[in-house]
PDB file of C-alpha atoms in Angstrom:
ATOM      1  CA  UNK A1307     -23.954-114.388  35.356  1.00 81.00           C
ATOM      2  CA  UNK A1308     -23.724-117.954  36.666  1.00 96.00           C
ATOM      3  CA  UNK A1309     -26.432-118.866  39.191  1.00 99.00           C
ATOM      4  CA  UNK A1310     -26.938-122.280  40.748  1.00 99.00           C
ATOM      5  CA  UNK A1311     -30.209-123.478  42.254  1.00 99.00           C
ATOM      6  CA  UNK A1312     -29.722-125.174  45.623  1.00 99.00           C
ATOM      7  CA  UNK A1313     -32.453-127.369  47.083  1.00 99.00           C
ATOM      8  CA  UNK A1314     -31.937-129.016  50.490  1.00 99.00           C
ATOM      9  CA  UNK A1315     -34.168-132.082  50.571  1.00 99.00           C
ATOM     10  CA  UNK A1316     -35.279-134.682  53.098  1.00 98.00           C
ATOM     11  CA  UNK A1317     -37.685-137.450  52.045  1.00 98.00           C
ATOM     12  CA  UNK A1318     -38.876-135.220  49.205  1.00 98.00           C
ATOM     13  CA  UNK A1319     -38.954-137.630  46.285  1.00 98.00           C
ATOM     14  CA  UNK A1320     -42.616-137.058  45.479  1.00 97.00           C
ATOM     15  CA  UNK A1321     -42.499-133.258  45.565  1.00 98.00           C
ATOM     16  CA  UNK A1322     -39.177-133.064  43.698  1.00 99.00           C
ATOM     17  CA  UNK A1323     -40.612-135.005  40.774  1.00 98.00           C
ATOM     18  CA  UNK A1324     -42.933-132.051  40.163  1.00 98.00           C
ATOM     19  CA  UNK A1325     -40.641-129.237  41.287  1.00 98.00           C
ATOM     20  CA  UNK A1326     -37.397-129.970  39.453  1.00 99.00           C
ATOM     21  CA  UNK A1327     -38.749-129.844  35.861  1.00 99.00           C
ATOM     22  CA  UNK A1328     -40.295-126.450  36.668  1.00 98.00           C
ATOM     23  CA  UNK A1329     -37.028-125.126  38.090  1.00 99.00           C
ATOM     24  CA  UNK A1330     -35.025-126.510  35.175  1.00 98.00           C
ATOM     25  CA  UNK A1331     -37.042-124.418  32.697  1.00 98.00           C
ATOM     26  CA  UNK A1332     -35.497-121.279  34.159  1.00 98.00           C
ATOM     27  CA  UNK A1333     -32.294-122.485  35.799  1.00 98.00           C
ATOM     28  CA  UNK A1334     -30.715-125.690  34.451  1.00 97.00           C
ATOM     29  CA  UNK A1335     -27.862-125.713  36.977  1.00 98.00           C
ATOM     30  CA  UNK A1336     -29.499-127.440  39.977  1.00 99.00           C
ATOM     31  CA  UNK A1337     -27.869-128.930  43.061  1.00 99.00           C
ATOM     32  CA  UNK A1338     -29.942-131.095  45.411  1.00 99.00           C
ATOM     33  CA  UNK A1339     -28.464-131.918  48.815  1.00 99.00           C
ATOM     34  CA  UNK A1340     -30.181-135.081  50.041  1.00 99.00           C
ATOM     35  CA  UNK A1341     -30.111-134.807  53.826  1.00 98.00           C
ATOM     36  CA  UNK A1342     -30.079-138.524  54.642  1.00 98.00           C
ATOM     37  CA  UNK A1343     -33.447-139.350  53.074  1.00 98.00           C
ATOM     38  CA  UNK A1344     -34.880-142.859  53.331  1.00 98.00           C
ATOM     39  CA  UNK A1345     -37.041-142.491  50.217  1.00 98.00           C
ATOM     40  CA  UNK A1346     -36.098-142.041  46.539  1.00 98.00           C
ATOM     41  CA  UNK A1347     -35.087-138.366  46.819  1.00 99.00           C
ATOM     42  CA  UNK A1348     -31.626-138.878  45.278  1.00 99.00           C
ATOM     43  CA  UNK A1349     -32.917-141.097  42.478  1.00 99.00           C
ATOM     44  CA  UNK A1350     -35.657-138.642  41.503  1.00 99.00           C
ATOM     45  CA  UNK A1351     -33.245-135.703  41.558  1.00 99.00           C
ATOM     46  CA  UNK A1352     -30.667-137.435  39.356  1.00 99.00           C
ATOM     47  CA  UNK A1353     -33.310-138.574  36.878  1.00 98.00           C
ATOM     48  CA  UNK A1354     -34.452-134.952  36.593  1.00 98.00           C
ATOM     49  CA  UNK A1355     -30.915-133.899  35.681  1.00 98.00           C
ATOM     50  CA  UNK A1356     -29.853-132.354  38.984  1.00 99.00           C
ATOM     51  CA  UNK A1357     -26.459-132.767  40.578  1.00 99.00           C
ATOM     52  CA  UNK A1358     -26.899-134.632  43.868  1.00 99.00           C
ATOM     53  CA  UNK A1359     -24.884-134.627  47.069  1.00 99.00           C
ATOM     54  CA  UNK A1360     -26.166-137.342  49.380  1.00 99.00           C
ATOM     55  CA  UNK A1361     -25.460-137.058  53.103  1.00 98.00           C
ATOM     56  CA  UNK A1362     -25.353-140.381  54.918  1.00 96.00           C
ATOM     57  CA  UNK A1363     -27.575-139.275  57.764  1.00 96.00           C
ATOM     58  CA  UNK A1364     -30.047-136.507  58.496  1.00 97.00           C
ATOM     59  CA  UNK A1365     -28.174-133.569  60.031  1.00 96.00           C
ATOM     60  CA  UNK A1366     -30.653-130.733  59.496  1.00 97.00           C
ATOM     61  CA  UNK A1367     -31.576-128.158  56.872  1.00 97.00           C
ATOM     62  CA  UNK A1368     -28.803-125.799  57.903  1.00 97.00           C
ATOM     63  CA  UNK A1369     -26.142-128.446  57.462  1.00 98.00           C
ATOM     64  CA  UNK A1370     -27.545-129.291  54.030  1.00 98.00           C
ATOM     65  CA  UNK A1371     -27.450-125.612  53.060  1.00 99.00           C
ATOM     66  CA  UNK A1372     -23.874-125.234  54.263  1.00 98.00           C
ATOM     67  CA  UNK A1373     -22.853-128.301  52.276  1.00 99.00           C
ATOM     68  CA  UNK A1374     -24.550-126.914  49.186  1.00 99.00           C
ATOM     69  CA  UNK A1375     -23.035-123.447  49.566  1.00 99.00           C
ATOM     70  CA  UNK A1376     -19.522-124.903  49.737  1.00 98.00           C
ATOM     71  CA  UNK A1377     -20.113-126.979  46.612  1.00 99.00           C
ATOM     72  CA  UNK A1378     -21.621-124.015  44.770  1.00 98.00           C
ATOM     73  CA  UNK A1379     -18.648-121.800  45.589  1.00 98.00           C
ATOM     74  CA  UNK A1380     -16.263-124.478  44.317  1.00 98.00           C
ATOM     75  CA  UNK A1381     -18.215-124.577  41.046  1.00 97.00           C
ATOM     76  CA  UNK A1382     -17.461-120.881  40.527  1.00 97.00           C
ATOM     77  CA  UNK A1383     -21.040-119.614  40.411  1.00 97.00           C
ATOM     78  CA  UNK A1384     -21.812-115.922  40.935  1.00 98.00           C
ATOM     79  CA  UNK A1385     -24.840-116.503  43.163  1.00 99.00           C
ATOM     80  CA  UNK A1386     -26.969-119.264  44.664  1.00 99.00           C
ATOM     81  CA  UNK A1387     -30.764-119.446  44.525  1.00 99.00           C
ATOM     82  CA  UNK A1388     -32.258-121.527  47.350  1.00 99.00           C
ATOM     83  CA  UNK A1389     -35.699-123.134  47.232  1.00 98.00           C
ATOM     84  CA  UNK A1390     -37.481-125.504  49.596  1.00 97.00           C
ATOM     85  CA  UNK A1391     -38.020-129.041  48.331  1.00 98.00           C
ATOM     86  CA  UNK A1392     -41.698-129.247  49.312  1.00 96.00           C
ATOM     87  CA  UNK A1393     -42.897-127.204  46.334  1.00 95.00           C
ATOM     88  CA  UNK A1394     -44.227-124.205  48.254  1.00 92.00           C
ATOM     89  CA  UNK A1395     -41.982-121.822  46.279  1.00 96.00           C
ATOM     90  CA  UNK A1396     -43.220-120.967  42.794  1.00 96.00           C
ATOM     91  CA  UNK A1397     -40.418-121.540  40.228  1.00 98.00           C
ATOM     92  CA  UNK A1398     -42.087-119.051  37.875  1.00 98.00           C
ATOM     93  CA  UNK A1399     -40.587-116.288  40.037  1.00 98.00           C
ATOM     94  CA  UNK A1400     -37.032-117.431  39.282  1.00 99.00           C
ATOM     95  CA  UNK A1401     -36.530-114.982  36.360  1.00 98.00           C
ATOM     96  CA  UNK A1402     -37.275-112.079  38.711  1.00 98.00           C
ATOM     97  CA  UNK A1403     -34.601-113.275  41.127  1.00 99.00           C
ATOM     98  CA  UNK A1404     -32.131-113.694  38.268  1.00 98.00           C
ATOM     99  CA  UNK A1405     -32.630-110.092  37.139  1.00 98.00           C
ATOM    100  CA  UNK A1406     -31.326-108.976  40.542  1.00 98.00           C
ATOM    101  CA  UNK A1407     -28.417-111.423  40.709  1.00 98.00           C
ATOM    102  CA  UNK A1408     -24.947-110.129  41.540  1.00 98.00           C
ATOM    103  CA  UNK A1409     -22.029-111.224  43.741  1.00 98.00           C
ATOM    104  CA  UNK A1410     -23.276-108.857  46.471  1.00 98.00           C
ATOM    105  CA  UNK A1411     -26.997-109.626  46.197  1.00 98.00           C
ATOM    106  CA  UNK A1412     -29.156-110.783  49.094  1.00 98.00           C
ATOM    107  CA  UNK A1413     -32.701-111.175  47.792  1.00 98.00           C
ATOM    108  CA  UNK A1414     -35.428-112.643  49.999  1.00 96.00           C
ATOM    109  CA  UNK A1415     -38.732-113.868  48.619  1.00 96.00           C
ATOM    110  CA  UNK A1416     -41.402-112.237  50.770  1.00 92.00           C
ATOM    111  CA  UNK A1417     -44.462-114.478  50.968  1.00 82.00           C
ATOM    112  CA  UNK A1418     -47.835-112.977  50.147  1.00 72.00           C
ATOM    113  CA  UNK A1419     -50.017-115.901  51.218  1.00 57.00           C
ATOM    114  CA  UNK A1420     -53.311-115.016  52.850  1.00 52.00           C
ATOM    115  CA  UNK A1421     -53.107-115.583  56.585  1.00 48.00           C
ATOM    116  CA  UNK A1422     -55.954-118.056  56.701  1.00 48.00           C
ATOM    117  CA  UNK A1423     -54.012-120.317  54.332  1.00 59.00           C
ATOM    118  CA  UNK A1424     -50.821-120.267  56.378  1.00 60.00           C
ATOM    119  CA  UNK A1425     -50.382-122.693  59.278  1.00 63.00           C
ATOM    120  CA  UNK A1426     -50.782-120.665  62.480  1.00 58.00           C
ATOM    121  CA  UNK A1427     -47.460-121.808  64.029  1.00 63.00           C
ATOM    122  CA  UNK A1428     -45.678-120.468  60.935  1.00 61.00           C
ATOM    123  CA  UNK A1429     -47.458-117.121  61.174  1.00 67.00           C
ATOM    124  CA  UNK A1430     -46.532-116.691  64.824  1.00 62.00           C
ATOM    125  CA  UNK A1431     -42.970-117.933  64.437  1.00 68.00           C
ATOM    126  CA  UNK A1432     -42.310-115.769  61.388  1.00 67.00           C
ATOM    127  CA  UNK A1433     -43.688-112.626  63.016  1.00 71.00           C
ATOM    128  CA  UNK A1434     -41.641-113.094  66.186  1.00 74.00           C
ATOM    129  CA  UNK A1435     -38.365-113.992  64.502  1.00 81.00           C
ATOM    130  CA  UNK A1436     -38.727-111.288  61.851  1.00 77.00           C
ATOM    131  CA  UNK A1437     -39.322-108.628  64.519  1.00 77.00           C
ATOM    132  CA  UNK A1438     -36.333-109.724  66.593  1.00 79.00           C
ATOM    133  CA  UNK A1439     -34.013-109.967  63.611  1.00 80.00           C
ATOM    134  CA  UNK A1440     -35.177-106.576  62.357  1.00 76.00           C
ATOM    135  CA  UNK A1441     -34.072-105.010  65.638  1.00 80.00           C
ATOM    136  CA  UNK A1442     -30.693-106.728  65.585  1.00 76.00           C
ATOM    137  CA  UNK A1443     -29.891-106.097  61.918  1.00 80.00           C
ATOM    138  CA  UNK A1444     -31.285-102.593  61.587  1.00 82.00           C
ATOM    139  CA  UNK A1445     -33.293-103.658  58.522  1.00 81.00           C
ATOM    140  CA  UNK A1446     -37.020-104.203  58.238  1.00 77.00           C
ATOM    141  CA  UNK A1447     -37.216-107.959  57.675  1.00 78.00           C
ATOM    142  CA  UNK A1448     -40.739-108.808  56.601  1.00 77.00           C
ATOM    143  CA  UNK A1449     -40.197-112.527  56.066  1.00 82.00           C
ATOM    144  CA  UNK A1450     -37.009-113.679  57.743  1.00 83.00           C
ATOM    145  CA  UNK A1451     -37.920-117.369  57.530  1.00 85.00           C
ATOM    146  CA  UNK A1452     -38.453-117.503  53.793  1.00 92.00           C
ATOM    147  CA  UNK A1453     -36.204-120.112  52.220  1.00 95.00           C
ATOM    148  CA  UNK A1454     -36.646-118.655  48.724  1.00 98.00           C
ATOM    149  CA  UNK A1455     -33.495-116.538  48.432  1.00 98.00           C
ATOM    150  CA  UNK A1456     -30.758-115.446  46.095  1.00 99.00           C
ATOM    151  CA  UNK A1457     -27.391-115.014  47.804  1.00 99.00           C
ATOM    152  CA  UNK A1458     -24.356-113.576  46.069  1.00 99.00           C
ATOM    153  CA  UNK A1459     -20.957-115.223  46.010  1.00 99.00           C
ATOM    154  CA  UNK A1460     -19.305-112.366  47.900  1.00 99.00           C
ATOM    155  CA  UNK A1461     -21.650-112.842  50.860  1.00 99.00           C
ATOM    156  CA  UNK A1462     -21.274-116.624  50.903  1.00 99.00           C
ATOM    157  CA  UNK A1463     -17.499-116.251  50.822  1.00 98.00           C
ATOM    158  CA  UNK A1464     -17.387-113.808  53.742  1.00 98.00           C
ATOM    159  CA  UNK A1465     -20.096-115.235  56.008  1.00 98.00           C
ATOM    160  CA  UNK A1466     -19.002-118.250  58.030  1.00 97.00           C
ATOM    161  CA  UNK A1467     -22.055-120.307  58.952  1.00 98.00           C
ATOM    162  CA  UNK A1468     -21.890-122.623  61.962  1.00 96.00           C
ATOM    163  CA  UNK A1469     -25.422-123.865  62.707  1.00 95.00           C
ATOM    164  CA  UNK A1470     -27.130-126.998  61.389  1.00 95.00           C
ATOM    165  CA  UNK A1471     -30.887-126.557  61.559  1.00 91.00           C
ATOM    166  CA  UNK A1472     -33.645-124.080  60.685  1.00 88.00           C
ATOM    167  CA  UNK A1473     -31.830-121.235  62.461  1.00 94.00           C
ATOM    168  CA  UNK A1474     -29.118-121.208  59.766  1.00 96.00           C
ATOM    169  CA  UNK A1475     -31.146-118.894  57.533  1.00 95.00           C
ATOM    170  CA  UNK A1476     -31.415-116.406  60.413  1.00 94.00           C
ATOM    171  CA  UNK A1477     -27.698-116.776  61.107  1.00 96.00           C
ATOM    172  CA  UNK A1478     -26.933-115.796  57.527  1.00 97.00           C
ATOM    173  CA  UNK A1479     -29.064-112.643  57.793  1.00 95.00           C
ATOM    174  CA  UNK A1480     -27.441-111.615  61.076  1.00 94.00           C
ATOM    175  CA  UNK A1481     -23.883-112.160  59.900  1.00 96.00           C
ATOM    176  CA  UNK A1482     -24.479-110.527  56.519  1.00 97.00           C
ATOM    177  CA  UNK A1483     -25.907-107.476  58.296  1.00 94.00           C
ATOM    178  CA  UNK A1484     -22.807-107.249  60.501  1.00 93.00           C
ATOM    179  CA  UNK A1485     -20.771-107.024  57.295  1.00 96.00           C
ATOM    180  CA  UNK A1486     -22.971-104.256  55.910  1.00 96.00           C
ATOM    181  CA  UNK A1487     -25.135-106.236  53.491  1.00 97.00           C
ATOM    182  CA  UNK A1488     -28.810-105.282  53.399  1.00 94.00           C
ATOM    183  CA  UNK A1489     -31.477-107.542  51.893  1.00 95.00           C
ATOM    184  CA  UNK A1490     -33.891-106.675  49.130  1.00 96.00           C
ATOM    185  CA  UNK A1491     -37.350-108.208  49.098  1.00 94.00           C
ATOM    186  CA  UNK A1492     -39.207-109.754  46.189  1.00 96.00           C
ATOM    187  CA  UNK A1493     -42.937-110.509  46.612  1.00 95.00           C
ATOM    188  CA  UNK A1494     -43.697-114.179  45.999  1.00 94.00           C
ATOM    189  CA  UNK A1495     -46.842-116.313  46.117  1.00 89.00           C
ATOM    190  CA  UNK A1496     -46.671-119.349  48.365  1.00 72.00           C
ATOM    191  CA  UNK A1497     -48.567-122.598  48.175  1.00 72.00           C
ATOM    192  CA  UNK A1498     -49.676-124.299  51.383  1.00 65.00           C
ATOM    193  CA  UNK A1499     -51.180-127.671  50.571  1.00 62.00           C
ATOM    194  CA  UNK A1500     -50.834-129.390  53.911  1.00 52.00           C
ATOM    195  CA  UNK A1501     -47.249-130.420  53.252  1.00 53.00           C
ATOM    196  CA  UNK A1502     -45.422-132.015  56.131  1.00 56.00           C
ATOM    197  CA  UNK A1503     -43.110-129.726  58.064  1.00 56.00           C
ATOM    198  CA  UNK A1504     -39.922-131.021  59.652  1.00 57.00           C
ATOM    199  CA  UNK A1505     -39.717-128.090  62.048  1.00 57.00           C
ATOM    200  CA  UNK A1506     -39.786-128.894  65.772  1.00 59.00           C
ATOM    201  CA  UNK A1507     -41.288-125.756  67.346  1.00 63.00           C
ATOM    202  CA  UNK A1508     -39.865-126.131  70.854  1.00 68.00           C
ATOM    203  CA  UNK A1509     -36.384-127.233  69.812  1.00 75.00           C
ATOM    204  CA  UNK A1510     -36.130-124.807  66.899  1.00 71.00           C
ATOM    205  CA  UNK A1511     -37.272-121.895  69.077  1.00 74.00           C
ATOM    206  CA  UNK A1512     -34.582-122.789  71.625  1.00 76.00           C
ATOM    207  CA  UNK A1513     -31.974-122.909  68.873  1.00 79.00           C
ATOM    208  CA  UNK A1514     -33.086-119.512  67.564  1.00 82.00           C
ATOM    209  CA  UNK A1515     -32.838-117.947  71.034  1.00 81.00           C
ATOM    210  CA  UNK A1516     -29.383-119.468  71.475  1.00 81.00           C
ATOM    211  CA  UNK A1517     -28.372-118.011  68.103  1.00 80.00           C
ATOM    212  CA  UNK A1518     -29.505-114.529  69.138  1.00 77.00           C
ATOM    213  CA  UNK A1519     -27.604-114.810  72.423  1.00 80.00           C
ATOM    214  CA  UNK A1520     -24.414-115.916  70.684  1.00 80.00           C
ATOM    215  CA  UNK A1521     -24.711-113.110  68.127  1.00 81.00           C
ATOM    216  CA  UNK A1522     -23.814-110.524  70.779  1.00 77.00           C
ATOM    217  CA  UNK A1523     -20.297-112.025  70.909  1.00 77.00           C
ATOM    218  CA  UNK A1524     -19.611-112.246  67.179  1.00 73.00           C
TER     219      UNK A1524
END
């Protein structure tokens, strides 16, 4: 079973220097998509042994994911494991994801962080989007915004993603559900250490609403 780790990264040189060696212990095949960073993200990733695709300008997390998915499919891997570059996802859970890997797998890491440790905007946003997506997909989605996922090759081949920002992960869930794929959930711990978020609440909420509206015509 060939699984590739995919990490979209923007100005994440400092966090990647700690994250990549931990990931490499469990999954040596790592692809970092540098989304137009102005720091040493690409240099750090290459020095850690990761394959790097550098985008010339910042186009958004969704665009970086789409770029990485295309490259992963070309490499012939069976599944892709996505992690955020800021270090909030614990690499020690990777073996549990790998046990569930298959071409049809859709595994979502469900965060177990205590509410008082989670930034309030994330709590509210996650609860609202998870509830709305649950209604539209017919599945109980407890953590629709989690970026810690394992996605099988069959799903990535069939689902055509079009968005460029944080709504891309929701788009994948919606389109996979339309094709009959149902996610499994794996409990994961999450670390919130005051890392900077590149989410723009107003703009990203508008994009999410637009995504839901468009989904009725897919």
